[in-house]
Coordinates of C-alpha atoms in Angstrom, one line a residue:
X1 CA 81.8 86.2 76.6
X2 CA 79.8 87.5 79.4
X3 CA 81.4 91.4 80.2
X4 CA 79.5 91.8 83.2
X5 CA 81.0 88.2 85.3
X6 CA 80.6 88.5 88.8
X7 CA 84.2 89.1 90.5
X8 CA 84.8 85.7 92.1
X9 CA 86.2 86.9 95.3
X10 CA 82.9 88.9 96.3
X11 CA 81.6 85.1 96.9
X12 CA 81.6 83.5 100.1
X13 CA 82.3 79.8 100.3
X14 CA 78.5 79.1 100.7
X15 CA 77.8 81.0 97.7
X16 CA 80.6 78.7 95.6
X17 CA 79.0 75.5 97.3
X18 CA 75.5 76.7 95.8
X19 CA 77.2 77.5 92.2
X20 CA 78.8 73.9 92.3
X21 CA 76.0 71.6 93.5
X22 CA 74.1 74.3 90.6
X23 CA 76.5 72.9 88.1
X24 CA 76.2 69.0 89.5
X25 CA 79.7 69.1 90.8
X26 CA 81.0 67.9 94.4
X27 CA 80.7 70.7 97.3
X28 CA 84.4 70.0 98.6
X29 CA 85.2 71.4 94.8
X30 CA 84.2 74.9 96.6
X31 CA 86.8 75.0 99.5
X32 CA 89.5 74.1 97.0
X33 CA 88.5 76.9 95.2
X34 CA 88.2 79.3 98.1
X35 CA 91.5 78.4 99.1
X36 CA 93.2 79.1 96.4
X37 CA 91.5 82.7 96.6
X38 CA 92.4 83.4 100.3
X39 CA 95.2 80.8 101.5
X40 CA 97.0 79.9 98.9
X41 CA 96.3 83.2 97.1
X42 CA 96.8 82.6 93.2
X43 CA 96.7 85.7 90.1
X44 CA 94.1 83.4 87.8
X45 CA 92.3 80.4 87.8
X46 CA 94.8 78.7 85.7
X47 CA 96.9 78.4 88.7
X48 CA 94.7 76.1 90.4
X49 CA 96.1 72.9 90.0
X50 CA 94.2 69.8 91.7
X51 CA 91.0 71.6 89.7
X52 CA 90.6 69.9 86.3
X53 CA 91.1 72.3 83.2
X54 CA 87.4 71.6 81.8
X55 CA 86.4 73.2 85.6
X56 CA 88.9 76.0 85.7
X57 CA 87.4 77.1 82.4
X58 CA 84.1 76.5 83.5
X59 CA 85.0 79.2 86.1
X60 CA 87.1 81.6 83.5
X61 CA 83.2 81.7 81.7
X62 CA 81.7 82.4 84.6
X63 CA 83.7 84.5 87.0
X64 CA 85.8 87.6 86.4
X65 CA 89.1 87.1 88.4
X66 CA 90.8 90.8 88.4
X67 CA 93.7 90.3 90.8
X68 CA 96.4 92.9 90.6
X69 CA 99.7 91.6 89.1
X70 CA 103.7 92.9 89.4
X71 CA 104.1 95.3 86.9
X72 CA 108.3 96.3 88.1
X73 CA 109.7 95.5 91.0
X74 CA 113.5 97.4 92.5
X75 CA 115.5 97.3 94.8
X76 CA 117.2 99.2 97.3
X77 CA 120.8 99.5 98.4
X78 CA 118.9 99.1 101.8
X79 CA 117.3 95.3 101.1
X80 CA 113.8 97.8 100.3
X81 CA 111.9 96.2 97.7
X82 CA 109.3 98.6 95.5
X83 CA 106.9 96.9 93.3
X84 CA 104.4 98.8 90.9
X85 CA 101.2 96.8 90.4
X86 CA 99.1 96.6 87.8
X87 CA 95.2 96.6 87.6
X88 CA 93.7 94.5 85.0
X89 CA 92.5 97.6 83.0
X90 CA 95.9 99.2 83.3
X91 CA 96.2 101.3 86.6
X92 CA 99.5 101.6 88.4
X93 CA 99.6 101.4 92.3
X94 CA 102.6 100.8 94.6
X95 CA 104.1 98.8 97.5
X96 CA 106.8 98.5 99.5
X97 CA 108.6 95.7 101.6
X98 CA 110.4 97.2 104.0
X99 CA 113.2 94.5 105.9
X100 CA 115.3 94.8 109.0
X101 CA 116.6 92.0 111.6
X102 CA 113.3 92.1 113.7
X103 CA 110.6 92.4 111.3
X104 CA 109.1 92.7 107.4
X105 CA 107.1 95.3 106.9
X106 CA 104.9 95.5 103.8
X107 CA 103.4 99.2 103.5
X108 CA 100.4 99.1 100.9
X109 CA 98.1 101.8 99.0
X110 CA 94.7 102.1 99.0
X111 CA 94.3 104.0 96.3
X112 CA 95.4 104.7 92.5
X113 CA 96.4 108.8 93.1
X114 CA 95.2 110.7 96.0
X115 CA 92.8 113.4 96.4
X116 CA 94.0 115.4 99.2
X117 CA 97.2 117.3 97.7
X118 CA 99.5 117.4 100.5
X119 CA 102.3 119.7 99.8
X120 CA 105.2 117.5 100.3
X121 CA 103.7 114.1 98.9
X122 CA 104.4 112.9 95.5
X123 CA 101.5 111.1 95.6
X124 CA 99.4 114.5 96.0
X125 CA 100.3 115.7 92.8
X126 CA 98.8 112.5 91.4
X127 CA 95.5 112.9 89.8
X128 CA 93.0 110.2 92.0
X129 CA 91.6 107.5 89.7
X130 CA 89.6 105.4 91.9
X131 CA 89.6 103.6 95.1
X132 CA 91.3 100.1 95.1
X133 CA 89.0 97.0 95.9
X134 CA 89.5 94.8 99.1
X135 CA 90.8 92.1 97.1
X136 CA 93.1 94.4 95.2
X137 CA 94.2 95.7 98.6
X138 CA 94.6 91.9 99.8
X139 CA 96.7 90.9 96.5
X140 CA 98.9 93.7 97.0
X141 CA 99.9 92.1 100.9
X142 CA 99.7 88.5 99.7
X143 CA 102.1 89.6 96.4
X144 CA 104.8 91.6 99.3
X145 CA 104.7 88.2 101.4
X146 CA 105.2 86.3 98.7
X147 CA 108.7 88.6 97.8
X148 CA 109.6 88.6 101.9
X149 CA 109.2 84.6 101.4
X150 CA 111.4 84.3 98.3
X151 CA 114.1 87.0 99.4
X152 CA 114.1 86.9 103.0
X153 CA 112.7 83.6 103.9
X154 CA 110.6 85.2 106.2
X155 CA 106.6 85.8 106.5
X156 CA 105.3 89.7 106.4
X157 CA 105.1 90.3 110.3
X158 CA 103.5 94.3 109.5
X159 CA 101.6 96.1 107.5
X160 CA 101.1 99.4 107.4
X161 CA 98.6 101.6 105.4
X162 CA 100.7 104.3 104.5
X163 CA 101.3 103.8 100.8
X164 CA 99.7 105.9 97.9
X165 CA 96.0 107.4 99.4
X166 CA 93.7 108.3 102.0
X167 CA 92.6 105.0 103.6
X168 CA 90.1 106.4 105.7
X169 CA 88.3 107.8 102.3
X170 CA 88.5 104.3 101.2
X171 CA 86.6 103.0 104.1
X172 CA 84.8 99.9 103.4
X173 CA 87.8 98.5 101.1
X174 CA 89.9 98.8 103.4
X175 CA 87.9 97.4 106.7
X176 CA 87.3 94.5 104.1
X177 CA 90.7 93.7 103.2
X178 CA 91.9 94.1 106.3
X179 CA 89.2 91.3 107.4
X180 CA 90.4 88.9 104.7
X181 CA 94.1 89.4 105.8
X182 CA 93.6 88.7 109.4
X183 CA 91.1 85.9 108.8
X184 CA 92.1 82.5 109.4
X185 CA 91.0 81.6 105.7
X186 CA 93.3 84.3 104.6
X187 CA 97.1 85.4 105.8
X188 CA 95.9 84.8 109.0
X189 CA 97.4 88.3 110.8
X190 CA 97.0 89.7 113.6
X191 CA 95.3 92.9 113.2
X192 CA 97.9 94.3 116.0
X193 CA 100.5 94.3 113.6
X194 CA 98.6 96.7 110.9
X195 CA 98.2 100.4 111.2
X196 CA 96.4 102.5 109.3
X197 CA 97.8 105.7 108.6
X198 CA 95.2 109.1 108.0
X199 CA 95.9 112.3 106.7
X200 CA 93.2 113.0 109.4
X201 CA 89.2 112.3 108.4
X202 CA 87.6 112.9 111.6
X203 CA 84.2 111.6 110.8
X204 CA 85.6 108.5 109.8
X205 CA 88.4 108.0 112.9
X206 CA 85.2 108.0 115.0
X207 CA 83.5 105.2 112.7
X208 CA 87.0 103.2 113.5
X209 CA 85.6 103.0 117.1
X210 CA 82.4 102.7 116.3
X211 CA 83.3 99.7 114.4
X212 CA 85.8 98.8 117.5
X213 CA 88.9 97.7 114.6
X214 CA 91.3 96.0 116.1
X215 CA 94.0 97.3 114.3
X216 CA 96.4 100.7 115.5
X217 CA 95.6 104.3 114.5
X218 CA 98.8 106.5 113.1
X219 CA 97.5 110.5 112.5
X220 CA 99.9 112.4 109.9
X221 CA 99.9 115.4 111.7
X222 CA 103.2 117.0 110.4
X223 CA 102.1 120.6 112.1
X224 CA 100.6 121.5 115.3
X225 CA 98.9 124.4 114.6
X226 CA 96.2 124.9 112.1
X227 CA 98.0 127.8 110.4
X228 CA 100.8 125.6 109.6
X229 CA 98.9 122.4 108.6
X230 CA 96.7 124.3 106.6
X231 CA 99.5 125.4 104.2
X232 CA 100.6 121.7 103.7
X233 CA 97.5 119.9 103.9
X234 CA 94.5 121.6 102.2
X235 CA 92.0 118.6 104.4
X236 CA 92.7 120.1 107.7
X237 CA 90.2 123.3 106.3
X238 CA 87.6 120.5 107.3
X239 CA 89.4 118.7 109.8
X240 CA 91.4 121.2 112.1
X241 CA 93.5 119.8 114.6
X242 CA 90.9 120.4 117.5
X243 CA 88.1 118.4 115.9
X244 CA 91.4 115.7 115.5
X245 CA 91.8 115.5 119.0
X246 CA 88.0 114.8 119.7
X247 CA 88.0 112.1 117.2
X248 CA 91.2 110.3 118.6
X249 CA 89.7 110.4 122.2
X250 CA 86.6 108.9 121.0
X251 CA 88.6 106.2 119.0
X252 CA 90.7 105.5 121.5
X253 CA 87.6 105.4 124.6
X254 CA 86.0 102.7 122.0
X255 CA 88.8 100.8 121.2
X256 CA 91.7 101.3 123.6
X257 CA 93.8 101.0 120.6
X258 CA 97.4 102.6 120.0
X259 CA 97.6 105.3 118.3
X260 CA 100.6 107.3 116.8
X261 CA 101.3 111.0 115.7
X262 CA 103.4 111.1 112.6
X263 CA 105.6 114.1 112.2
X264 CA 107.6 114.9 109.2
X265 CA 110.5 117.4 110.1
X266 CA 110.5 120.4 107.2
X267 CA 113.5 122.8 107.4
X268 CA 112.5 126.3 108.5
X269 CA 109.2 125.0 108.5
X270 CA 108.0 123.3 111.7
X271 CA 110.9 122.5 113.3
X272 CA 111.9 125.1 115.9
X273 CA 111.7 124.3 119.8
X274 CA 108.2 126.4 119.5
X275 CA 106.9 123.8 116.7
X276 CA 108.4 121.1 119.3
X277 CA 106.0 122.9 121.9
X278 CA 102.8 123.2 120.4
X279 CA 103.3 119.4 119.1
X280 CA 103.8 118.6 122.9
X281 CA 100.2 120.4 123.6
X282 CA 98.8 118.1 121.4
X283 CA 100.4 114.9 122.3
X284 CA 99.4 115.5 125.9
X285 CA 95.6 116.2 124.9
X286 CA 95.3 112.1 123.3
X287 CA 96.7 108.7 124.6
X288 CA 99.1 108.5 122.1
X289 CA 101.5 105.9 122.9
X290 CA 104.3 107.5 120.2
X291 CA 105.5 110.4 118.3
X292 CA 107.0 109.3 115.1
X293 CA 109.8 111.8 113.9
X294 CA 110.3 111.6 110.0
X295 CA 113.2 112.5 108.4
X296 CA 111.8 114.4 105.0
X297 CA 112.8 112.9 101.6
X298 CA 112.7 115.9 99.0
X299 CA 110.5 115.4 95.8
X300 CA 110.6 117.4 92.5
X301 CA 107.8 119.1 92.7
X302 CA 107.9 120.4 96.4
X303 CA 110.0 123.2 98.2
X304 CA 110.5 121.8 101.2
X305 CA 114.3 120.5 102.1
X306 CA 115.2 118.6 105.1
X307 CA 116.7 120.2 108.3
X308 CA 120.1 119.4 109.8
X309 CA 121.0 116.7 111.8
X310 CA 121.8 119.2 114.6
X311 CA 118.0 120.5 114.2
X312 CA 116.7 117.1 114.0
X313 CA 118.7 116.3 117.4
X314 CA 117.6 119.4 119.1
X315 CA 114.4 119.0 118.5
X316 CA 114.2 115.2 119.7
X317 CA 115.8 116.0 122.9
X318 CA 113.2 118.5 123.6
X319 CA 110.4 115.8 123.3
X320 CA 112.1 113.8 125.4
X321 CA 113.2 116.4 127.8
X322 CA 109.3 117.1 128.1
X323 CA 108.7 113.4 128.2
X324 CA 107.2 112.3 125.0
X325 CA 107.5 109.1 123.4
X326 CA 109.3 109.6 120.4
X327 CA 111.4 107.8 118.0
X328 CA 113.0 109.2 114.7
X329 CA 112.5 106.9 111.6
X330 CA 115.2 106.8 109.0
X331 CA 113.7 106.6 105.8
X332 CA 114.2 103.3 104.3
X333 CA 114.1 102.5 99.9
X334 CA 114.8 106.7 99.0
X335 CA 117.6 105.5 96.4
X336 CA 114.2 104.0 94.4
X337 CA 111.8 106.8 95.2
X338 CA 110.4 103.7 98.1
X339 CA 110.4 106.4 101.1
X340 CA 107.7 108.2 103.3
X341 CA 106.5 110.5 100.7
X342 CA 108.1 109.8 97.5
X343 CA 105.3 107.2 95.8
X344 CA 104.3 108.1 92.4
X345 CA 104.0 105.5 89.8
X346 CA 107.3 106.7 88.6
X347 CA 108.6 105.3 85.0
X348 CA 104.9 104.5 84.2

């Protein structure tokens, strides 16, 4: 067999009417194809059933097909559903469905590890891997919609980018999957319903409005100074919160998108009134529409704990006092290791 097939899913449908006129078979056999590729969204080619089996190996000798699969799947107390997927040579990555009355959120990776070694992320004490591909990035939405369908009887109506990885350092991938998921030939989202989430990659929040995306910003900001963000994320030596700022403003002048500050509240960490202050500064220096309090799940590896309810209060009221947008998100899945935080291929 041929070890260097062409991945199917890099081909447009003009490029699978060429192969099949090539191969004197009909051109409708092509959208049947692509359909079951983007609409209908199948693991192999075996699953394509109005093509005949002397076709669908004809295909198999041709094409590579490398579609992640479920590798475990639990569930939460909580209705939270955590799957592990499985690359075809044997990487783990993870995703989430997150339910509640009003929506079904599926929050996807981008890629296998992380690089950036944030302090209070399981993830970033995984070793990086590699980037996942567009279509990999697309299987793991299609496979969480496909759960939502079967358990909830509802469609995914959000996805967020806030699973294992930097996004933003996956760039093209990502921008990729996210057209094939909004596409018409695809799942058909709107791209107002999916947020990508960055540790904070300046150069690369600017190429978002460059690009004008259509889809909402969220920063992980988690400290308003540099001191203190430093300490927890090593990436803001070479994106300090100032050159943040910049990038959001330009983002948002191109785009008018929404964009979010994410804030995880650390005990004794940054989570006085004066952390609450210099978080204010920078909320009023960008058109942020929200300020998303985190409660903190605690990992193995990290010393951070989470503060008291009384602290978490305090320090809300003070946003609001000073007029912020805020909200405080519960954390959702943390009796499987599904919360903000706490992905990390566990029981691999």
């Amino acid at each position: 067999m041929n070890t260097k097939q062409q991945n199917i899913r890099t081909l447009s449908l003009t490029d699978l009417e060429d192969y099949f006129l090539s191969i004197g078979e009909k051109k409708f056999r092509a959208r049947q194809v692509y359909d079951w590729l983007w609409l209908k969204p199948v693991q192999g080619f075996d699953a394509m059933s109005n093509i005949s089996k002397e076709l669908r190996q004809k295909l198999g000798d041709r094409f590579s097909f490398p579609a992640l699969t479920v590798d475990t799947t639990q569930h939460s107390e909580d209705g939270t559903i955590k799957s592990r997927f499985k690359t075809t040579e044997g990487y783990f990555t993870e995703g989430v469905l997150i339910p509640t009355d009003e929506r079904k959120t599926a929050c996807v990776s981008s890629q296998i590890g992380c690089s950036l070694s944030c302090k209070f992320c399981a993830t970033g004490y995984i070793e990086r891997k590699r980037n996942l591909t567009f279509d990999e990035i697309f299987d793991e939405v299609a496979l969480i919609n496909q759960q939502s369908l079967e358990v909830y009887d509802k469609k995914l109506t959000n996805i967020v980018f806030m699973g294992m990885g930097e996004p933003l350092l996956n760039y093209k991938n990502v921008l990729k999957a996210v057209e094939r998921i909004t596409s018409p030939e695809g799942l058909a989202m709107s791209p107002r319903r999916i947020t990508v989430s960055t540790a904070g990659v300046a150069k690369q929040i600017r190429q978002l409005g460059d690009d004008q995306v259509k889809f909402k910003l969220a920063l992980s900001l988690h400290a308003a100074n540099d001191k203190k963000r430093h300490e927890i994320m090593p990436i803001n030596d070479t994106n300090n919160i100032q050159s943040l700022i910049e990038a959001l403003n330009y983002f948002y002048k191109q785009t008018k998108n929404e964009i979010t500050f994410e804030y995880i509240l650390f005990n004794n960490f940054n989570d006085s009134l004066e952390d609450a202050d210099e978080l204010i500064k920078v909320y009023r220096q960008v058109p942020a529409d929200l300020v998303n309090l985190i409660e903190y799940n605690p990992i193995e590896f990290a010393k951070f704990t989470k503060p008291s309810e009384e602290k978490v209060d305090a320090f809300m009221k003070h946003l609001e006092k000073n007029r912020v947008n805020a909200r405080l998100r519960r954390s959702r899945g943390k009796d499987i290791d599904a919360a903000c935080g706490q992905l990390a291929n566990k029981g691999k």
